[in-house]
Amino acid sequence: MAGRLLLRTCTTTLRLRNNVVPRPLQRAMASEGGIPTDEEQATGLERRVLMSFKEGKDPYSILEPKYYSGTKEDPQIVPCTLDKRLVGCLCEEDNTAIVWFWLHEGGSQRCPSCGTHYKLAHFELPH
Ligand SMILES: [Zn+2]
């Protein structure tokens, strides 16, 4: 303890004698001043998501899903990486059973129970 104190005192005295200004131990987070924005300090996956939002994409389905009425003109869009996907339709809000059916690429298909239209949309994975 005493040795460290003596060493620090000697070092400070030498710096002051030689007009050496000690540098601060920590640097400010924003080198140009101000508080950095989320885009400036984001890294990794968070940065990739923020860049995708700028392009108008939502690759990880973070945002609230868009509402589709389910009619023939406005079918439910089902994202898929292949040419078919298994879809479960909860036809009415209070139903306890789910109606499962295969949705194939092409035009829209109807749920066999309630008649809601579904359409497959090709989707590329972000990674
Ligand atoms: Zn249905």
CSV table of N, CA, C and O in Angstrom, one decimal, residues 17-112:
chain,number,residue,atom,x,y,z
A,17,ARG,N,6.3,18.0,-13.4
A,17,ARG,CA,7.6,18.7,-13.7
A,17,ARG,C,7.9,18.8,-15.2
A,17,ARG,O,8.4,19.8,-15.7
A,18,ASN,N,7.5,17.7,-15.9
A,18,ASN,CA,7.7,17.7,-17.4
A,18,ASN,C,6.5,18.2,-18.2
A,18,ASN,O,6.5,18.1,-19.4
A,19,ASN,N,5.6,18.8,-17.5
A,19,ASN,CA,4.4,19.4,-18.2
A,19,ASN,C,3.6,18.3,-19.0
A,19,ASN,O,3.1,18.6,-20.1
A,20,VAL,N,3.6,17.1,-18.5
A,20,VAL,CA,2.8,16.1,-19.2
A,20,VAL,C,1.4,16.1,-18.6
A,20,VAL,O,1.3,15.9,-17.4
A,21,VAL,N,0.4,16.3,-19.4
A,21,VAL,CA,-1.0,16.3,-18.9
A,21,VAL,C,-1.5,14.8,-18.9
A,21,VAL,O,-1.4,14.2,-19.9
A,22,PRO,N,-1.9,14.4,-17.7
A,22,PRO,CA,-2.4,13.0,-17.6
A,22,PRO,C,-3.7,12.8,-18.4
A,22,PRO,O,-4.5,13.7,-18.4
A,23,ARG,N,-3.7,11.7,-19.1
A,23,ARG,CA,-5.0,11.4,-19.9
A,23,ARG,C,-6.0,10.9,-19.0
A,23,ARG,O,-5.7,10.2,-18.0
A,24,PRO,N,-7.3,11.2,-19.3
A,24,PRO,CA,-8.3,10.6,-18.5
A,24,PRO,C,-8.4,9.1,-18.7
A,24,PRO,O,-8.0,8.6,-19.8
A,25,LEU,N,-8.8,8.4,-17.7
A,25,LEU,CA,-8.8,6.9,-17.8
A,25,LEU,C,-9.9,6.4,-18.6
A,25,LEU,O,-9.8,5.4,-19.3
A,26,GLN,N,-11.0,7.1,-18.7
A,26,GLN,CA,-12.1,6.6,-19.4
A,26,GLN,C,-12.5,7.6,-20.5
A,26,GLN,O,-12.3,8.8,-20.3
A,27,ARG,N,-12.9,7.1,-21.7
A,27,ARG,CA,-13.3,8.0,-22.8
A,27,ARG,C,-14.8,8.1,-22.8
A,27,ARG,O,-15.5,7.2,-22.3
A,28,ALA,N,-15.3,9.2,-23.3
A,28,ALA,CA,-16.7,9.4,-23.4
A,28,ALA,C,-17.3,8.4,-24.4
A,28,ALA,O,-16.6,8.0,-25.3
A,29,MET,N,-18.5,7.9,-24.2
A,29,MET,CA,-19.1,6.9,-25.1
A,29,MET,C,-19.3,7.5,-26.5
A,29,MET,O,-19.0,6.8,-27.5
A,30,ALA,N,-19.7,8.7,-26.6
A,30,ALA,CA,-19.9,9.3,-28.0
A,30,ALA,C,-18.7,10.2,-28.2
A,30,ALA,O,-18.5,11.2,-27.5
A,31,SER,N,-17.9,9.8,-29.2
A,31,SER,CA,-16.6,10.6,-29.4
A,31,SER,C,-16.9,11.9,-30.0
A,31,SER,O,-16.1,12.9,-29.8
A,32,GLU,N,-18.0,12.1,-30.7
A,32,GLU,CA,-18.3,13.4,-31.3
A,32,GLU,C,-19.3,14.2,-30.5
A,32,GLU,O,-19.8,15.2,-30.9
A,33,GLY,N,-19.6,13.7,-29.3
A,33,GLY,CA,-20.5,14.4,-28.4
A,33,GLY,C,-21.9,13.9,-28.5
A,33,GLY,O,-22.3,13.3,-29.5
A,34,GLY,N,-22.6,14.1,-27.4
A,34,GLY,CA,-24.0,13.6,-27.4
A,34,GLY,C,-24.1,12.2,-27.0
A,34,GLY,O,-23.1,11.5,-26.8
A,35,ILE,N,-25.3,11.7,-27.0
A,35,ILE,CA,-25.6,10.3,-26.7
A,35,ILE,C,-25.7,9.5,-28.0
A,35,ILE,O,-26.4,9.9,-28.9
A,36,PRO,N,-25.0,8.4,-28.1
A,36,PRO,CA,-25.1,7.6,-29.4
A,36,PRO,C,-26.5,7.0,-29.5
A,36,PRO,O,-27.2,6.7,-28.6
A,37,THR,N,-27.0,7.0,-30.8
A,37,THR,CA,-28.3,6.4,-31.1
A,37,THR,C,-28.2,4.9,-31.0
A,37,THR,O,-27.2,4.3,-30.9
A,38,ASP,N,-29.4,4.3,-31.1
A,38,ASP,CA,-29.5,2.8,-31.1
A,38,ASP,C,-28.7,2.2,-32.3
A,38,ASP,O,-28.0,1.2,-32.2
A,39,GLU,N,-28.8,2.9,-33.4
A,39,GLU,CA,-28.2,2.4,-34.6
A,39,GLU,C,-26.6,2.5,-34.5
A,39,GLU,O,-25.9,1.6,-35.1
A,40,GLU,N,-26.1,3.5,-33.8
A,40,GLU,CA,-24.7,3.7,-33.7
A,40,GLU,C,-24.1,2.7,-32.7
A,40,GLU,O,-23.0,2.2,-32.9
A,41,GLN,N,-24.8,2.2,-31.7
A,41,GLN,CA,-24.3,1.3,-30.7
A,41,GLN,C,-24.7,-0.1,-30.8
A,41,GLN,O,-24.2,-0.9,-30.1
A,42,ALA,N,-25.7,-0.4,-31.8
A,42,ALA,CA,-26.1,-1.7,-31.9
A,42,ALA,C,-25.1,-2.6,-32.7
A,42,ALA,O,-24.4,-2.1,-33.6
A,43,THR,N,-25.0,-3.8,-32.2
A,43,THR,CA,-24.1,-4.8,-32.9
A,43,THR,C,-24.8,-6.1,-33.1
A,43,THR,O,-25.8,-6.4,-32.5
A,44,GLY,N,-24.2,-6.9,-33.9
A,44,GLY,CA,-24.7,-8.3,-34.1
A,44,GLY,C,-26.1,-8.4,-34.7
A,44,GLY,O,-26.5,-7.6,-35.6
A,45,LEU,N,-26.9,-9.2,-34.0
A,45,LEU,CA,-28.3,-9.5,-34.5
A,45,LEU,C,-29.1,-8.2,-34.4
A,45,LEU,O,-30.0,-8.0,-35.3
A,46,GLU,N,-29.0,-7.5,-33.3
A,46,GLU,CA,-29.7,-6.3,-33.1
A,46,GLU,C,-29.5,-5.3,-34.3
A,46,GLU,O,-30.4,-4.7,-34.8
A,47,ARG,N,-28.2,-5.2,-34.7
A,47,ARG,CA,-27.9,-4.3,-35.8
A,47,ARG,C,-28.5,-4.8,-37.1
A,47,ARG,O,-29.0,-4.0,-37.9
A,48,ARG,N,-28.5,-6.1,-37.3
A,48,ARG,CA,-29.1,-6.7,-38.5
A,48,ARG,C,-30.6,-6.4,-38.6
A,48,ARG,O,-31.1,-6.1,-39.6
A,49,VAL,N,-31.2,-6.5,-37.4
A,49,VAL,CA,-32.7,-6.3,-37.4
A,49,VAL,C,-33.0,-4.8,-37.7
A,49,VAL,O,-33.9,-4.5,-38.4
A,50,LEU,N,-32.2,-3.9,-37.1
A,50,LEU,CA,-32.4,-2.4,-37.3
A,50,LEU,C,-32.2,-2.1,-38.8
A,50,LEU,O,-32.9,-1.3,-39.3
A,51,MET,N,-31.2,-2.7,-39.4
A,51,MET,CA,-31.0,-2.4,-40.8
A,51,MET,C,-32.1,-2.9,-41.7
A,51,MET,O,-32.5,-2.3,-42.7
A,52,SER,N,-32.7,-4.1,-41.3
A,52,SER,CA,-33.8,-4.6,-42.0
A,52,SER,C,-35.0,-3.8,-41.9
A,52,SER,O,-35.8,-3.6,-42.8
A,53,PHE,N,-35.2,-3.2,-40.7
A,53,PHE,CA,-36.4,-2.3,-40.5
A,53,PHE,C,-36.3,-1.1,-41.4
A,53,PHE,O,-37.2,-0.6,-41.9
A,54,LYS,N,-35.0,-0.6,-41.6
A,54,LYS,CA,-34.8,0.6,-42.5
A,54,LYS,C,-35.2,0.2,-44.0
A,54,LYS,O,-35.7,1.1,-44.7
A,55,GLU,N,-35.0,-1.0,-44.4
A,55,GLU,CA,-35.4,-1.5,-45.7
A,55,GLU,C,-36.9,-1.9,-45.8
A,55,GLU,O,-37.3,-2.3,-46.8
A,56,GLY,N,-37.6,-1.8,-44.7
A,56,GLY,CA,-39.0,-2.1,-44.6
A,56,GLY,C,-39.2,-3.6,-44.5
A,56,GLY,O,-40.3,-4.1,-44.8
A,57,LYS,N,-38.3,-4.4,-44.0
A,57,LYS,CA,-38.4,-5.8,-43.9
A,57,LYS,C,-38.5,-6.2,-42.4
A,57,LYS,O,-38.1,-5.4,-41.5
A,58,ASP,N,-39.1,-7.3,-42.1
A,58,ASP,CA,-39.2,-7.8,-40.7
A,58,ASP,C,-38.8,-9.3,-40.7
A,58,ASP,O,-39.7,-10.2,-40.7
A,59,PRO,N,-37.5,-9.6,-40.8
A,59,PRO,CA,-37.1,-11.0,-41.1
A,59,PRO,C,-37.3,-11.9,-39.9
A,59,PRO,O,-37.4,-13.1,-40.1
A,60,TYR,N,-37.5,-11.4,-38.7
A,60,TYR,CA,-37.6,-12.3,-37.5
A,60,TYR,C,-39.0,-12.2,-37.0
A,60,TYR,O,-39.3,-12.6,-35.8
A,61,SER,N,-40.0,-11.6,-37.7
A,61,SER,CA,-41.4,-11.5,-37.3
A,61,SER,C,-41.5,-10.8,-35.9
A,61,SER,O,-42.2,-11.3,-35.0
A,62,ILE,N,-40.8,-9.7,-35.8
A,62,ILE,CA,-40.8,-9.0,-34.5
A,62,ILE,C,-42.1,-8.1,-34.4
A,62,ILE,O,-42.7,-8.0,-33.4
A,63,LEU,N,-42.4,-7.5,-35.5
A,63,LEU,CA,-43.5,-6.6,-35.5
A,63,LEU,C,-44.9,-7.3,-35.5
A,63,LEU,O,-44.9,-8.5,-35.7
A,64,GLU,N,-45.9,-6.6,-35.1
A,64,GLU,CA,-47.2,-7.2,-35.1
A,64,GLU,C,-47.6,-7.7,-36.5
A,64,GLU,O,-47.4,-6.9,-37.5
A,65,PRO,N,-48.2,-8.9,-36.6
A,65,PRO,CA,-48.6,-9.3,-37.9
A,65,PRO,C,-49.7,-8.5,-38.6
A,65,PRO,O,-50.5,-7.9,-37.9
A,66,LYS,N,-49.6,-8.4,-39.9
A,66,LYS,CA,-50.6,-7.6,-40.6
A,66,LYS,C,-51.9,-8.3,-40.6
A,66,LYS,O,-52.0,-9.5,-40.7
A,67,TYR,N,-53.0,-7.6,-40.6
A,67,TYR,CA,-54.3,-8.2,-40.6
A,67,TYR,C,-54.8,-8.4,-42.0
A,67,TYR,O,-54.7,-7.5,-42.8
A,68,TYR,N,-55.3,-9.6,-42.3
A,68,TYR,CA,-55.9,-10.0,-43.5
A,68,TYR,C,-57.3,-10.4,-43.3
A,68,TYR,O,-57.6,-11.1,-42.3
A,69,SER,N,-58.2,-10.0,-44.1
A,69,SER,CA,-59.6,-10.3,-43.9
A,69,SER,C,-59.9,-11.8,-44.2
A,69,SER,O,-60.9,-12.4,-43.7
A,70,GLY,N,-59.1,-12.5,-45.0
A,70,GLY,CA,-59.3,-13.9,-45.3
A,70,GLY,C,-60.3,-14.1,-46.5
A,70,GLY,O,-60.7,-15.3,-46.7
A,71,THR,N,-60.6,-13.1,-47.2
A,71,THR,CA,-61.5,-13.2,-48.4
A,71,THR,C,-60.7,-13.6,-49.6
A,71,THR,O,-59.4,-13.7,-49.5
A,72,LYS,N,-61.3,-13.9,-50.7
A,72,LYS,CA,-60.6,-14.3,-51.9
A,72,LYS,C,-59.7,-13.2,-52.4
A,72,LYS,O,-58.6,-13.4,-52.9
A,73,GLU,N,-60.2,-11.9,-52.2
A,73,GLU,CA,-59.4,-10.7,-52.7
A,73,GLU,C,-58.3,-10.4,-51.7
A,73,GLU,O,-57.3,-9.8,-52.1
A,74,ASP,N,-58.4,-10.7,-50.4
A,74,ASP,CA,-57.4,-10.4,-49.4
A,74,ASP,C,-57.2,-11.7,-48.5
A,74,ASP,O,-57.5,-11.7,-47.4
A,75,PRO,N,-56.5,-12.7,-49.1
A,75,PRO,CA,-56.3,-13.9,-48.4
A,75,PRO,C,-55.2,-13.8,-47.3
A,75,PRO,O,-54.4,-12.9,-47.3
A,76,GLN,N,-55.3,-14.7,-46.3
A,76,GLN,CA,-54.3,-14.8,-45.3
A,76,GLN,C,-52.9,-15.2,-45.9
A,76,GLN,O,-52.9,-16.2,-46.6
A,77,ILE,N,-51.9,-14.4,-45.7
A,77,ILE,CA,-50.6,-14.7,-46.3
A,77,ILE,C,-49.8,-15.6,-45.3
A,77,ILE,O,-49.6,-15.3,-44.2
A,78,VAL,N,-49.4,-16.7,-45.9
A,78,VAL,CA,-48.6,-17.7,-45.0
A,78,VAL,C,-47.2,-17.7,-45.6
A,78,VAL,O,-47.0,-18.2,-46.7
A,79,PRO,N,-46.2,-17.2,-44.8
A,79,PRO,CA,-44.8,-17.3,-45.3
A,79,PRO,C,-44.3,-18.7,-45.3
A,79,PRO,O,-44.6,-19.5,-44.4
A,80,CYS,N,-43.5,-19.1,-46.3
A,80,CYS,CA,-43.0,-20.4,-46.4
A,80,CYS,C,-41.7,-20.4,-47.2
A,80,CYS,O,-41.5,-19.6,-48.1
A,81,THR,N,-40.7,-21.3,-46.9
A,81,THR,CA,-39.5,-21.4,-47.6
A,81,THR,C,-39.6,-22.5,-48.6
A,81,THR,O,-38.7,-22.6,-49.5
A,82,LEU,N,-40.5,-23.4,-48.6
A,82,LEU,CA,-40.7,-24.5,-49.5
A,82,LEU,C,-41.9,-24.3,-50.4
A,82,LEU,O,-42.4,-23.2,-50.4
A,83,ASP,N,-42.4,-25.3,-51.1
A,83,ASP,CA,-43.5,-25.2,-52.0
A,83,ASP,C,-44.9,-25.6,-51.3
A,83,ASP,O,-45.9,-25.4,-51.9
A,84,LYS,N,-44.8,-26.0,-50.1
A,84,LYS,CA,-46.1,-26.3,-49.3
A,84,LYS,C,-45.9,-26.2,-47.8
A,84,LYS,O,-44.7,-26.2,-47.4
A,85,ARG,N,-47.0,-25.9,-47.1
A,85,ARG,CA,-46.8,-25.8,-45.7
A,85,ARG,C,-48.1,-26.3,-45.0
A,85,ARG,O,-49.2,-26.1,-45.5
A,86,LEU,N,-48.0,-26.9,-43.9
A,86,LEU,CA,-49.1,-27.3,-43.1
A,86,LEU,C,-49.7,-26.1,-42.3
A,86,LEU,O,-49.0,-25.4,-41.6
A,87,VAL,N,-51.0,-25.9,-42.5
A,87,VAL,CA,-51.6,-24.7,-41.9
A,87,VAL,C,-52.7,-25.2,-40.9
A,87,VAL,O,-53.5,-26.2,-41.2
A,88,GLY,N,-52.8,-24.6,-39.8
A,88,GLY,CA,-53.8,-24.9,-38.8
A,88,GLY,C,-54.8,-23.7,-38.7
A,88,GLY,O,-54.3,-22.6,-38.5
A,89,CYS,N,-56.0,-23.9,-38.9
A,89,CYS,CA,-57.0,-22.9,-38.9
A,89,CYS,C,-57.9,-23.0,-37.7
A,89,CYS,O,-58.5,-24.1,-37.5
A,90,LEU,N,-57.9,-22.0,-36.8
A,90,LEU,CA,-58.9,-22.0,-35.7
A,90,LEU,C,-60.1,-21.2,-36.2
A,90,LEU,O,-60.2,-20.0,-36.1
A,91,CYS,N,-61.0,-22.0,-36.8
A,91,CYS,CA,-62.1,-21.4,-37.6
A,91,CYS,C,-62.9,-20.3,-36.8
A,91,CYS,O,-63.1,-19.2,-37.3
A,92,GLU,N,-63.2,-20.6,-35.6
A,92,GLU,CA,-63.9,-19.6,-34.8
A,92,GLU,C,-63.2,-19.4,-33.5
A,92,GLU,O,-62.4,-20.3,-33.0
A,93,GLU,N,-63.4,-18.3,-32.9
A,93,GLU,CA,-62.6,-17.9,-31.7
A,93,GLU,C,-62.7,-18.9,-30.6
A,93,GLU,O,-61.7,-19.2,-29.9
A,94,ASP,N,-63.9,-19.5,-30.4
A,94,ASP,CA,-64.1,-20.4,-29.2
A,94,ASP,C,-63.9,-21.8,-29.5
A,94,ASP,O,-64.1,-22.7,-28.7
A,95,ASN,N,-63.4,-22.1,-30.7
A,95,ASN,CA,-63.2,-23.5,-31.1
A,95,ASN,C,-62.1,-24.1,-30.3
A,95,ASN,O,-61.1,-23.5,-30.0
A,96,THR,N,-62.2,-25.4,-29.9
A,96,THR,CA,-61.2,-26.1,-29.2
A,96,THR,C,-60.4,-27.0,-30.2
A,96,THR,O,-59.3,-27.5,-29.8
A,97,ALA,N,-60.9,-27.2,-31.4
A,97,ALA,CA,-60.2,-28.1,-32.3
A,97,ALA,C,-59.6,-27.2,-33.5
A,97,ALA,O,-60.3,-26.3,-33.9
A,98,ILE,N,-58.5,-27.6,-33.9
A,98,ILE,CA,-57.8,-26.9,-35.0
A,98,ILE,C,-58.0,-27.7,-36.3
A,98,ILE,O,-57.8,-29.0,-36.3
A,99,VAL,N,-58.4,-27.1,-37.4
A,99,VAL,CA,-58.5,-27.8,-38.7
A,99,VAL,C,-57.1,-27.7,-39.4
A,99,VAL,O,-56.7,-26.5,-39.7
A,100,TRP,N,-56.5,-28.8,-39.6
A,100,TRP,CA,-55.2,-28.8,-40.3
A,100,TRP,C,-55.3,-29.2,-41.7
A,100,TRP,O,-56.1,-30.1,-42.1
A,101,PHE,N,-54.6,-28.5,-42.6
A,101,PHE,CA,-54.6,-28.8,-44.0
A,101,PHE,C,-53.3,-28.3,-44.7
A,101,PHE,O,-52.7,-27.4,-44.2
A,102,TRP,N,-53.0,-29.0,-45.8
A,102,TRP,CA,-51.7,-28.6,-46.5
A,102,TRP,C,-52.1,-27.4,-47.4
A,102,TRP,O,-53.0,-27.5,-48.2
A,103,LEU,N,-51.2,-26.4,-47.4
A,103,LEU,CA,-51.4,-25.3,-48.3
A,103,LEU,C,-50.2,-25.3,-49.3
A,103,LEU,O,-49.1,-25.4,-49.0
A,104,HIS,N,-50.6,-25.4,-50.6
A,104,HIS,CA,-49.6,-25.5,-51.7
A,104,HIS,C,-49.4,-24.2,-52.4
A,104,HIS,O,-50.3,-23.3,-52.4
A,105,GLU,N,-48.2,-24.1,-53.0
A,105,GLU,CA,-47.9,-22.9,-53.7
A,105,GLU,C,-48.8,-22.7,-54.9
A,105,GLU,O,-49.2,-23.6,-55.6
A,106,GLY,N,-49.1,-21.4,-55.3
A,106,GLY,CA,-50.0,-21.1,-56.4
A,106,GLY,C,-51.0,-20.2,-55.9
A,106,GLY,O,-50.8,-19.2,-55.2
A,107,GLY,N,-52.3,-20.4,-56.3
A,107,GLY,CA,-53.4,-19.5,-56.0
A,107,GLY,C,-53.8,-19.8,-54.5
A,107,GLY,O,-53.2,-20.6,-53.8
A,108,SER,N,-54.8,-19.0,-54.1
A,108,SER,CA,-55.3,-19.1,-52.7
A,108,SER,C,-56.1,-20.4,-52.6
A,108,SER,O,-56.7,-20.9,-53.5
A,109,GLN,N,-56.1,-20.9,-51.3
A,109,GLN,CA,-56.9,-22.1,-51.0
A,109,GLN,C,-57.8,-21.8,-49.9
A,109,GLN,O,-57.5,-20.9,-49.1
A,110,ARG,N,-58.9,-22.5,-49.8
A,110,ARG,CA,-59.9,-22.3,-48.7
A,110,ARG,C,-59.7,-23.3,-47.6
A,110,ARG,O,-59.4,-24.5,-47.8
A,111,CYS,N,-60.0,-22.9,-46.4
A,111,CYS,CA,-60.1,-23.8,-45.2
A,111,CYS,C,-61.3,-24.7,-45.5
A,111,CYS,O,-62.4,-24.2,-45.8
A,112,PRO,N,-61.2,-26.0,-45.3
A,112,PRO,CA,-62.3,-26.9,-45.6
A,112,PRO,C,-63.5,-26.7,-44.7
A,112,PRO,O,-64.6,-27.1,-45.0
